[in-house]
mmCIF file of C-alpha atoms and ligand atoms in Angstrom:
data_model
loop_
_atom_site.group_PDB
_atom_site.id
_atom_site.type_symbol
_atom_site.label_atom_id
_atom_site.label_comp_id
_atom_site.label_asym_id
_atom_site.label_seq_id
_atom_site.Cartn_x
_atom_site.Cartn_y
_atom_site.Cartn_z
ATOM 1 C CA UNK A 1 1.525 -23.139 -13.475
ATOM 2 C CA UNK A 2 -0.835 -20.976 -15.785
ATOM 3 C CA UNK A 3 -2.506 -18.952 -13.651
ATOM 4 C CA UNK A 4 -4.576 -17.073 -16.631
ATOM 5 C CA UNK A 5 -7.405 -19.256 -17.129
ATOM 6 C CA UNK A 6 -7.669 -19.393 -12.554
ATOM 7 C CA UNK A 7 -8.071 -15.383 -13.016
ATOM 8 C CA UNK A 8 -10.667 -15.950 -15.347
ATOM 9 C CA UNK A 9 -12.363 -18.128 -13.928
ATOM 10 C CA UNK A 10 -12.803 -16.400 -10.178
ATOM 11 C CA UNK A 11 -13.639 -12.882 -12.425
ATOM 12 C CA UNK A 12 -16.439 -14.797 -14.217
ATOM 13 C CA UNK A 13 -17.904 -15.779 -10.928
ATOM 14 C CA UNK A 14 -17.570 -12.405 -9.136
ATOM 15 C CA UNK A 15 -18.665 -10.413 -12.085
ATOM 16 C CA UNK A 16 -22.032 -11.882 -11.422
ATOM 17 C CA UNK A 17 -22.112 -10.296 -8.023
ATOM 18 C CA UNK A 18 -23.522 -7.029 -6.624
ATOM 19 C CA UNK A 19 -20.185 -5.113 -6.799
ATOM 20 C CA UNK A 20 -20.694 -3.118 -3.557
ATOM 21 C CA UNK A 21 -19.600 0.214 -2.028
ATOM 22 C CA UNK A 22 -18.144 2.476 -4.103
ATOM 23 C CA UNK A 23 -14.678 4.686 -5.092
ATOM 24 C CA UNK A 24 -13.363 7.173 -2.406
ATOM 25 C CA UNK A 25 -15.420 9.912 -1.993
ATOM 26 C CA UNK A 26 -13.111 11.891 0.130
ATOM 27 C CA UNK A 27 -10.562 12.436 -2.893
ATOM 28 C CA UNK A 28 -12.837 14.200 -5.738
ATOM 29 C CA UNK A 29 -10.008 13.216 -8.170
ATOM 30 C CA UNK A 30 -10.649 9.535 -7.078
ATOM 31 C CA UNK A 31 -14.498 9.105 -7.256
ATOM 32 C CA UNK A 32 -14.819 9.981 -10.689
ATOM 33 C CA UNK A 33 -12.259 6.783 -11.349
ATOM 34 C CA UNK A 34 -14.303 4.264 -13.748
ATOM 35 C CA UNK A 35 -15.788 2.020 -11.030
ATOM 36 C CA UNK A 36 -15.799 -1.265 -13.638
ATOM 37 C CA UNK A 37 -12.262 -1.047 -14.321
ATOM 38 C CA UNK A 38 -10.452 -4.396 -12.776
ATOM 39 C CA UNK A 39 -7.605 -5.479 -13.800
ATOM 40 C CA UNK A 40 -4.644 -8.273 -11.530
ATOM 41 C CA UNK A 41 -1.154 -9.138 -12.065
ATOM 42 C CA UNK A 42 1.155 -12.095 -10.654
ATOM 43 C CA UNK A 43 4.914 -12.250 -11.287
ATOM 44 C CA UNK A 44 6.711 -15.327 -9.570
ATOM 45 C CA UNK A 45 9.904 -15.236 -7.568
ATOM 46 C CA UNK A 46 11.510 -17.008 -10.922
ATOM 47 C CA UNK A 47 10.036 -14.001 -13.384
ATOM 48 C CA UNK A 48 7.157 -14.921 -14.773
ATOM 49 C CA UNK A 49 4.366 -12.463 -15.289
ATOM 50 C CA UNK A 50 0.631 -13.342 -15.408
ATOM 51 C CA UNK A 51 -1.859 -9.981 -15.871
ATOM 52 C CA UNK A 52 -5.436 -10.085 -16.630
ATOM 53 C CA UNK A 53 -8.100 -7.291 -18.390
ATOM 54 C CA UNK A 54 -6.839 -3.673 -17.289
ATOM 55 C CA UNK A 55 -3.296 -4.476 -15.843
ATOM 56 C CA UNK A 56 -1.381 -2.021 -17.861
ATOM 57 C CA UNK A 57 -3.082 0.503 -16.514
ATOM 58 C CA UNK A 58 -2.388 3.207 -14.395
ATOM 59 C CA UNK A 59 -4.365 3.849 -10.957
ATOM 60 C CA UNK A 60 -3.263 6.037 -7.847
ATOM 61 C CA UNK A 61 -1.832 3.281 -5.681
ATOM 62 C CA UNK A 62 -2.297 5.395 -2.136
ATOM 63 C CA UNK A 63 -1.584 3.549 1.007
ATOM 64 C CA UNK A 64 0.409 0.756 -0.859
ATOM 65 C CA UNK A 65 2.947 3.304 -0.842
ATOM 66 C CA UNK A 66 3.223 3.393 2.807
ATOM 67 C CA UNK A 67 4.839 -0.213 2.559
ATOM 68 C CA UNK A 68 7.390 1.407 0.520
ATOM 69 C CA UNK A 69 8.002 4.313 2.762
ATOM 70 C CA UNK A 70 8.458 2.121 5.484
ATOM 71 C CA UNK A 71 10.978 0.508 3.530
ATOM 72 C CA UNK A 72 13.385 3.707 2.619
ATOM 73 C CA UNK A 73 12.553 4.929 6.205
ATOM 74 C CA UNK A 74 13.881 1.544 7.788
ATOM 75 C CA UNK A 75 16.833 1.456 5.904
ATOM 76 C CA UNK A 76 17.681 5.156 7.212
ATOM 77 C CA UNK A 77 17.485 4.717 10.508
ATOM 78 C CA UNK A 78 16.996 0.737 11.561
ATOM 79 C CA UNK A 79 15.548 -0.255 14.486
ATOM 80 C CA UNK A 80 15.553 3.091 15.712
ATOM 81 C CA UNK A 81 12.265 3.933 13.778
ATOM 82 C CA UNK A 82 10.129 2.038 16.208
ATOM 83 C CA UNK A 83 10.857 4.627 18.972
ATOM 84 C CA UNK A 84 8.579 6.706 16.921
ATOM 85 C CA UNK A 85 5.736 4.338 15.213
ATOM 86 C CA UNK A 86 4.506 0.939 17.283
ATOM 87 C CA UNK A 87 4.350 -2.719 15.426
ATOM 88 C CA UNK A 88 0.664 -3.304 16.639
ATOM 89 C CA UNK A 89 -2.863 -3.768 14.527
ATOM 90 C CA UNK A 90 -4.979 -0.988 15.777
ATOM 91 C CA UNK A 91 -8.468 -2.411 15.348
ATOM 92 C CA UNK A 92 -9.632 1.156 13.726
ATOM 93 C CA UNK A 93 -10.064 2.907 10.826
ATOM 94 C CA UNK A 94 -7.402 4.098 8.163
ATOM 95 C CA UNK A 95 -7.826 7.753 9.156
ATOM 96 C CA UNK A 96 -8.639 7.236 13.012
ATOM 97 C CA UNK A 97 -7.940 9.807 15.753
ATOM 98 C CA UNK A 98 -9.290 8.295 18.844
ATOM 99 C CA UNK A 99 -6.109 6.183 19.711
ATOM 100 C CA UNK A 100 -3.601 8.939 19.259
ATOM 101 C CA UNK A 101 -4.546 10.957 22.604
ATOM 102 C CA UNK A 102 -3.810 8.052 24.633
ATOM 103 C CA UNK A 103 -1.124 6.823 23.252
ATOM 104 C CA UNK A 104 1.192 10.637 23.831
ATOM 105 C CA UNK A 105 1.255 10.803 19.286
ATOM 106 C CA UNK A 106 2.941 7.121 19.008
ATOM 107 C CA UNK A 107 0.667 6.107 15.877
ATOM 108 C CA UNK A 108 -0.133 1.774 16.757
ATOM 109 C CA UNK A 109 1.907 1.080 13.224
ATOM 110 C CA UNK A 110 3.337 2.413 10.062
ATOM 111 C CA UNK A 111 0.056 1.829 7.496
ATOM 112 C CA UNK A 112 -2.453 3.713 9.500
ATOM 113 C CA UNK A 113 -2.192 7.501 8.239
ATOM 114 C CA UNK A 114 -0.739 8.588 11.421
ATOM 115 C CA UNK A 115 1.981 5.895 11.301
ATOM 116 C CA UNK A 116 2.240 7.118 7.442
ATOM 117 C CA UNK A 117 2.628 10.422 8.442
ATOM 118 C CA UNK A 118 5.084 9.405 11.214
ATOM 119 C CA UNK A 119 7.228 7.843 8.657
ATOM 120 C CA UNK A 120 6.886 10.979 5.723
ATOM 121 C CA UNK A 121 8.518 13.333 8.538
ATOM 122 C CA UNK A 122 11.229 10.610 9.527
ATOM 123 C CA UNK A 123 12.041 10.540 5.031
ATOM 124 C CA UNK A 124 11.273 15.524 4.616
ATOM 125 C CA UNK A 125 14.062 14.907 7.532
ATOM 126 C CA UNK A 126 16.579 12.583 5.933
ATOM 127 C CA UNK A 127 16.678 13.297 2.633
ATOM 128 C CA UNK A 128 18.059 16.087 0.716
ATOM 129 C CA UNK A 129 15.138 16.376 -1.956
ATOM 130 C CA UNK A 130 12.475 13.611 -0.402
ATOM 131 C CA UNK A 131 10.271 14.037 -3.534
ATOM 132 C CA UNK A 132 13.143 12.943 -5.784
ATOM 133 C CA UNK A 133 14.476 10.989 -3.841
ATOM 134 C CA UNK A 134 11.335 8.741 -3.475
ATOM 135 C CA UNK A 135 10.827 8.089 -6.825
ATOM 136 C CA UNK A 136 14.660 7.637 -7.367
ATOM 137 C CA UNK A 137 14.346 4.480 -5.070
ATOM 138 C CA UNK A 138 11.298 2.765 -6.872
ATOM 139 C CA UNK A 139 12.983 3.490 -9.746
ATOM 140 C CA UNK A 140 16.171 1.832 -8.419
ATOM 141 C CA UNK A 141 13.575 -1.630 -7.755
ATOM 142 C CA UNK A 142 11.656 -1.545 -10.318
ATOM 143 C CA UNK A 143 14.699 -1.107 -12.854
ATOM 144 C CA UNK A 144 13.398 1.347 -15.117
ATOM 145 C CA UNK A 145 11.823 5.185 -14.437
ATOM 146 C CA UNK A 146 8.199 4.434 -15.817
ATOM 147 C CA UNK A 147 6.581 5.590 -12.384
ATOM 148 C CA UNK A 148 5.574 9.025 -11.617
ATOM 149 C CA UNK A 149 3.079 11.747 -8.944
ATOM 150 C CA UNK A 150 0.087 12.391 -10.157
ATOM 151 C CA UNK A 151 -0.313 16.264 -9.525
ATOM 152 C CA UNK A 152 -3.625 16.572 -9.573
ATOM 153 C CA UNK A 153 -4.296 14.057 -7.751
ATOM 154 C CA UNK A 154 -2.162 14.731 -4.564
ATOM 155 C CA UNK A 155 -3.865 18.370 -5.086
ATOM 156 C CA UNK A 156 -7.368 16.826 -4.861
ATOM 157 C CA UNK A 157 -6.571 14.963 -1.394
ATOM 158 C CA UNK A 158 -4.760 18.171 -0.005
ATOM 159 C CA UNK A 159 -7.747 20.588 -0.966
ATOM 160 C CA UNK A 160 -10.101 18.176 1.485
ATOM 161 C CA UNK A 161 -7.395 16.860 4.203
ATOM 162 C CA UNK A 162 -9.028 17.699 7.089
ATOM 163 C CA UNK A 163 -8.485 14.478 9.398
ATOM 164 C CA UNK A 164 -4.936 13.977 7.950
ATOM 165 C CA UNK A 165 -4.668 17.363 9.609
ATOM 166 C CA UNK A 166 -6.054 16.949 12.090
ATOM 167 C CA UNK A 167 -3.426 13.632 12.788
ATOM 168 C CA UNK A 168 -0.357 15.312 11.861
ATOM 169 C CA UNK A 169 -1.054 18.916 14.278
ATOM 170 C CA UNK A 170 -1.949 15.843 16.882
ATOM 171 C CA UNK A 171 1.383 14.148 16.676
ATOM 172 C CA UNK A 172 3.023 17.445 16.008
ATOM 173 C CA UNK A 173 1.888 18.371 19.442
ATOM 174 C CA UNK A 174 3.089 15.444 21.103
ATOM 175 C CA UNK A 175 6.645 16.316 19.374
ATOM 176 C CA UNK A 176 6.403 13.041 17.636
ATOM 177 C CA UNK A 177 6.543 15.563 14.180
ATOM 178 C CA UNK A 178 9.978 17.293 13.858
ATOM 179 C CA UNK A 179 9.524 19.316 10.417
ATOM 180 C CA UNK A 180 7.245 21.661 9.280
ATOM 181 C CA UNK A 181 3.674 19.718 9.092
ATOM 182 C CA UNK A 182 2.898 21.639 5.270
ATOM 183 C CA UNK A 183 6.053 20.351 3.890
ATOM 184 C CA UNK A 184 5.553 16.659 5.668
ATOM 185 C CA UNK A 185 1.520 16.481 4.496
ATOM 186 C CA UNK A 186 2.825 17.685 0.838
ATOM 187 C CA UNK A 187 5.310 14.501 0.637
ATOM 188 C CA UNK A 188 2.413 12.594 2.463
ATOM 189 C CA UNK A 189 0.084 13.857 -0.481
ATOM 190 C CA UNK A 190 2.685 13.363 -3.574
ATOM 191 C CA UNK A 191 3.484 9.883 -2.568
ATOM 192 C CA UNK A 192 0.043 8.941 -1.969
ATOM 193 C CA UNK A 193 -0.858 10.101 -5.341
ATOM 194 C CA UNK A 194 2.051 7.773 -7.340
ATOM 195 C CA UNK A 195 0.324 5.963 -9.939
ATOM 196 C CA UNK A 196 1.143 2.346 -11.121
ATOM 197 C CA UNK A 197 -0.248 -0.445 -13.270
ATOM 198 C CA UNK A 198 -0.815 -3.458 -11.192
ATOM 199 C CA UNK A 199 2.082 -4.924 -13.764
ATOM 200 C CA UNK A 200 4.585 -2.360 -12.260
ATOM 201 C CA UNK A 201 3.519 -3.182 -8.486
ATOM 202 C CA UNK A 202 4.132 -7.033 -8.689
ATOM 203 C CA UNK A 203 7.199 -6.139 -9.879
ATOM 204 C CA UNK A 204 8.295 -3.093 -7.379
ATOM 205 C CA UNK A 205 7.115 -5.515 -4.719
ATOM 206 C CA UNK A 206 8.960 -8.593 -6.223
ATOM 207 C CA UNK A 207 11.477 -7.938 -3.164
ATOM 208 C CA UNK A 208 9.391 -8.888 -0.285
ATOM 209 C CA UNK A 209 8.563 -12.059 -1.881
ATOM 210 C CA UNK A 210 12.528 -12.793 -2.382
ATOM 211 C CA UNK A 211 14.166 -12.359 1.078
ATOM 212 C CA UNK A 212 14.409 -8.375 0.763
ATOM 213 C CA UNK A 213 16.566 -9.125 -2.902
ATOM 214 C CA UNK A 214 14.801 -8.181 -5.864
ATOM 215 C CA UNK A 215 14.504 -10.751 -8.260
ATOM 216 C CA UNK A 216 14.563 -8.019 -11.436
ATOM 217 C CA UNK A 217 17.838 -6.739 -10.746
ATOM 218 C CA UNK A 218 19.470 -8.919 -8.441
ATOM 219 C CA UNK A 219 19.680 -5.777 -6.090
ATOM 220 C CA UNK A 220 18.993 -6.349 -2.363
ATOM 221 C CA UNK A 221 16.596 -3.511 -1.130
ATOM 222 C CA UNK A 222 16.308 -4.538 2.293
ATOM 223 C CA UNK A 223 17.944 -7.427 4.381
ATOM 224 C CA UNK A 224 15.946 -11.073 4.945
ATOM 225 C CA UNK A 225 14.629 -9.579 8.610
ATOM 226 C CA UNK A 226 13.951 -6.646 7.575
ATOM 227 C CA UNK A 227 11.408 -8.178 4.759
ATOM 228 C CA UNK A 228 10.340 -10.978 7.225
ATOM 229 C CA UNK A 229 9.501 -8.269 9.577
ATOM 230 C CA UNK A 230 7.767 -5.265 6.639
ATOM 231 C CA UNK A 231 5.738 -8.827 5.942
ATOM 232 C CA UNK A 232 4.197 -9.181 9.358
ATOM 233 C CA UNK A 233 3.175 -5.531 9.784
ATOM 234 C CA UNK A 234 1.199 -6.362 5.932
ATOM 235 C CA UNK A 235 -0.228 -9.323 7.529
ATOM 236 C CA UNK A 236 -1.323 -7.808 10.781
ATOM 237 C CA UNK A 237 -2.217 -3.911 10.004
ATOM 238 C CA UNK A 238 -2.170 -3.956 6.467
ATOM 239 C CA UNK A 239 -6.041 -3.785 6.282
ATOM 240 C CA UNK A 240 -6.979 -1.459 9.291
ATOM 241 C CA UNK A 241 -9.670 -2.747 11.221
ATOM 242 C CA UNK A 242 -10.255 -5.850 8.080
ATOM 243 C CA UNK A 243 -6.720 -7.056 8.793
ATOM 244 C CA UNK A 244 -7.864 -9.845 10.805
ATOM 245 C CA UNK A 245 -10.657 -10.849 8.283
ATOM 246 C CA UNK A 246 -8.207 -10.604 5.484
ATOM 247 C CA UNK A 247 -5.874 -12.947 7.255
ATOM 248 C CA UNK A 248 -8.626 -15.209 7.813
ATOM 249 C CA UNK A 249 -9.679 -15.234 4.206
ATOM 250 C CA UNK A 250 -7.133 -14.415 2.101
ATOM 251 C CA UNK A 251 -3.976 -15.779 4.224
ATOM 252 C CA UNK A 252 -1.164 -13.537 2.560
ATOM 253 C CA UNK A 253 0.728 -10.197 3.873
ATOM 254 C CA UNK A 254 -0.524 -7.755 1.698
ATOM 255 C CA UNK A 255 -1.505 -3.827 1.738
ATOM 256 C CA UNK A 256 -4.654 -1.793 0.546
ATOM 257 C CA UNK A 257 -5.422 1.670 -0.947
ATOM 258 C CA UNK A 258 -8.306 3.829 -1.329
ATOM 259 C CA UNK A 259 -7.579 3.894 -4.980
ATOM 260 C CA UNK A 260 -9.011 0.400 -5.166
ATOM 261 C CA UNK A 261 -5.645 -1.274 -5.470
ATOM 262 C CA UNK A 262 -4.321 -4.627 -3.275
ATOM 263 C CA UNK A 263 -0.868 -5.470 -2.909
ATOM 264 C CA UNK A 264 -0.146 -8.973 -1.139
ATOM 265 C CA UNK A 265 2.481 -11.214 -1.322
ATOM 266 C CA UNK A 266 3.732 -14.727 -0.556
ATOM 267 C CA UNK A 267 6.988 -14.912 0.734
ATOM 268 C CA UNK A 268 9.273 -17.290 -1.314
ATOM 269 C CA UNK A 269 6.527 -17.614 -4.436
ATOM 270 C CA UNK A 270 5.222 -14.614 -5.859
ATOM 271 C CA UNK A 271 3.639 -11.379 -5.320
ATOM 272 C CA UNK A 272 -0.185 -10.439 -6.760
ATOM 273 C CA UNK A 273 -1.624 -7.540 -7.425
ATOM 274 C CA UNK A 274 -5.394 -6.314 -7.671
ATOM 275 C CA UNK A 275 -7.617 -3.013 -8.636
ATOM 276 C CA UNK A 276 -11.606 -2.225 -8.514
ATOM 277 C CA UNK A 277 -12.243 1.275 -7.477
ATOM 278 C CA UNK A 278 -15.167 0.287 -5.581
ATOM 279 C CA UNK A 279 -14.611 -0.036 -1.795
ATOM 280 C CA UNK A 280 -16.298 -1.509 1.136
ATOM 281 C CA UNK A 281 -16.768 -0.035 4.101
ATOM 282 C CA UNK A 282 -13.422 -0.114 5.644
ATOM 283 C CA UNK A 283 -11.830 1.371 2.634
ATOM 284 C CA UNK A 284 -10.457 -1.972 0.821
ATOM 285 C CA UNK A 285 -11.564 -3.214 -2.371
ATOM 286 C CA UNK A 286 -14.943 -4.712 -2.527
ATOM 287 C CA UNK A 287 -14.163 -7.040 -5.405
ATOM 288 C CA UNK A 288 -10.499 -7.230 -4.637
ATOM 289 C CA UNK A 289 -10.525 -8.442 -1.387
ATOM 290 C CA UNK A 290 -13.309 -11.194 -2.834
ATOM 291 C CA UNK A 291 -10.594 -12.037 -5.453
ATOM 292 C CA UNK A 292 -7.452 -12.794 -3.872
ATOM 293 C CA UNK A 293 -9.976 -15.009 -1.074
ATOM 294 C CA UNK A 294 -11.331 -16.616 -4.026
ATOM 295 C CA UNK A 295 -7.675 -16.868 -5.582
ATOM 296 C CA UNK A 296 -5.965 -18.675 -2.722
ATOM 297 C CA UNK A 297 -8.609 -20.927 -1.869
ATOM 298 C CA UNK A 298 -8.392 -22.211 -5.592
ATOM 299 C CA UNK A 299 -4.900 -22.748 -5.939
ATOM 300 C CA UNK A 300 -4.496 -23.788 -1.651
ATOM 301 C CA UNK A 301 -2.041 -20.760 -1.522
ATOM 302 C CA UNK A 302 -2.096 -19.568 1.853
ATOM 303 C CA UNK A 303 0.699 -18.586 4.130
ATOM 304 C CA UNK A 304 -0.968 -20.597 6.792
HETATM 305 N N1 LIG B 401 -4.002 9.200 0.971
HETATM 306 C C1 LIG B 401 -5.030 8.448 1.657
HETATM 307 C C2 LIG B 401 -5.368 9.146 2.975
HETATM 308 O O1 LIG B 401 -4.482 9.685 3.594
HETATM 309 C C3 LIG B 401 -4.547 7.051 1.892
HETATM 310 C C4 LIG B 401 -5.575 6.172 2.560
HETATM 311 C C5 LIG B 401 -5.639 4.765 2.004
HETATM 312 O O2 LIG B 401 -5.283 4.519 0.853
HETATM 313 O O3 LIG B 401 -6.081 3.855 2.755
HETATM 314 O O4 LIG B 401 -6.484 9.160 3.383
#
């Protein structure tokens, strides 16, 4: 299948639309971002690649890295990570506090920024030079060593981090932080601030579309479960408090940043990915979000 002239098509459509919200204020580097910039890729489990208007270009991916974090964290330490992050949706915001008291510092799952934050310490803990390290292992996917930090950005978010502080001296209180919380927040930061096209994300993602094997380099990253299960936290907590919506709409695991970009994949086909700076209220891509729905209802691709 040809899935150009279907991306067309749906960005004809929504272009006529009120693009809503807007880029994330919180990050100064990030709301200058041209809000009109839009660009999708698709790359099937067999290797094909589909991309449409600005896909070769680069854009902060944020929390789409926490999928990948989760990855190189679970492959540390197993199942033994979930003594220290839960597997549940948590029905708030990205950056929410309010559940954290109760719950003794246990962030509800890995993709809110406490569970993010959980999982930075478990990585400034288990490896030798975390920053190098990281990129090391997308390199290691992706096949090549075109991705990079983006300096200034991950200097932007740290200059105005107050709730992420606020979460991490939380947790660190609970003694669900073990390392120093500067040195976890700047790996929190750097990562965050890793830049991709959404040509490079299909394929760095390819993985959890193929059974935890990527289908680049033949490498497996993580084992079947292990993707079956990194796929259900995407489809469940993925969105914050729009996973259920996106579920309901779009019907695919998938993972948002506030740099406008959507990750989502479907397991055994192909993995898509989306950017427009603009977000909606809960921090997900306005026009996005309205693409993938608009993209699985045309070609009936839905998990469910
Ligand atoms: N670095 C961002 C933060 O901690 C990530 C949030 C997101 O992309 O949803 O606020």
């Amino acid at each position: 299948m040809n899935y150009n002239e279907t991306f067309s098509s749906i960005y004809n459509v929504l272009s006529t639309l009120d693009n809503e919200g807007q880029t994330a204020q919180y990050i100064p580097e990030l709301a200058v971002i041209d809000p009109e910039k839009f660009g999708v890729s698709l790359f099937t489990n067999e290797g094909e690649l589909f991309s449409f208007q600005d896909a070769e270009e680069k854009f902060s991916i944020q929390s789409i890295v926490k999928v990948l974090s989760l990855v190189l964290a679970y492959r540390q330490l197993g199942v033994q990570i979930w003594d220290r992050v839960g597997v549940e949706p948590s029905g708030t915001p990205f950056n929410s506090l309010v559940q954290l008291e109760y719950e003794k510092g246990i962030p509800r799952n890995p993709f809110i920024n406490a569970g993010a934050i959980v999982v930075a310490d478990i990585l400034v803990g288990a490896l030798k030079d975390p920053e190098v390290a990281f990129l090391d292992f997308l390199h290691e996917i992706i096949g090549d060593k075109s991705v990079n930090y983006s300096e200034a950005i991950a200097k932007s978010e740290k200059e105005h981090a107050f709730r992420n502080l606020a979460l991490v001296n939380l947790m660190k209180s609970f003694g669900n932080i073990k390392n120093d919380v500067d040195r976890v927040m700047d790996f929190y930061f750097k990562i965050c601030s890793i830049c991709m096209t959404t040509e490079e994300l299909v394929k760095v993602f390819s993985f959890l579309a193929n059974e935890g094997v990527s289908p680049i380099t033949e490498k497996g990253i993580v084992s079947q479960r292990q993707a079956k299960r990194v796929n259900a936290l995407m489809q469940t907590c993925g969105f914050y408090d729009e996973s259920g919506e996106f579920a309901f709409k779009v019907g695919l695991p998938g993972q948002s940043g506030v740099g406008g970009g959507i990750l989502a994949v479907h397991p055994g086909k192909y993995t898509i990915a989306v950017w427009s700076p603009k977000l909606n209220a809960k921090g997900n891509s306005f026009l996005g979000s309205k693409f993938l729905e608009a993209f699985t209802t045309a070609i009936g691709s839905s998990i469910f």
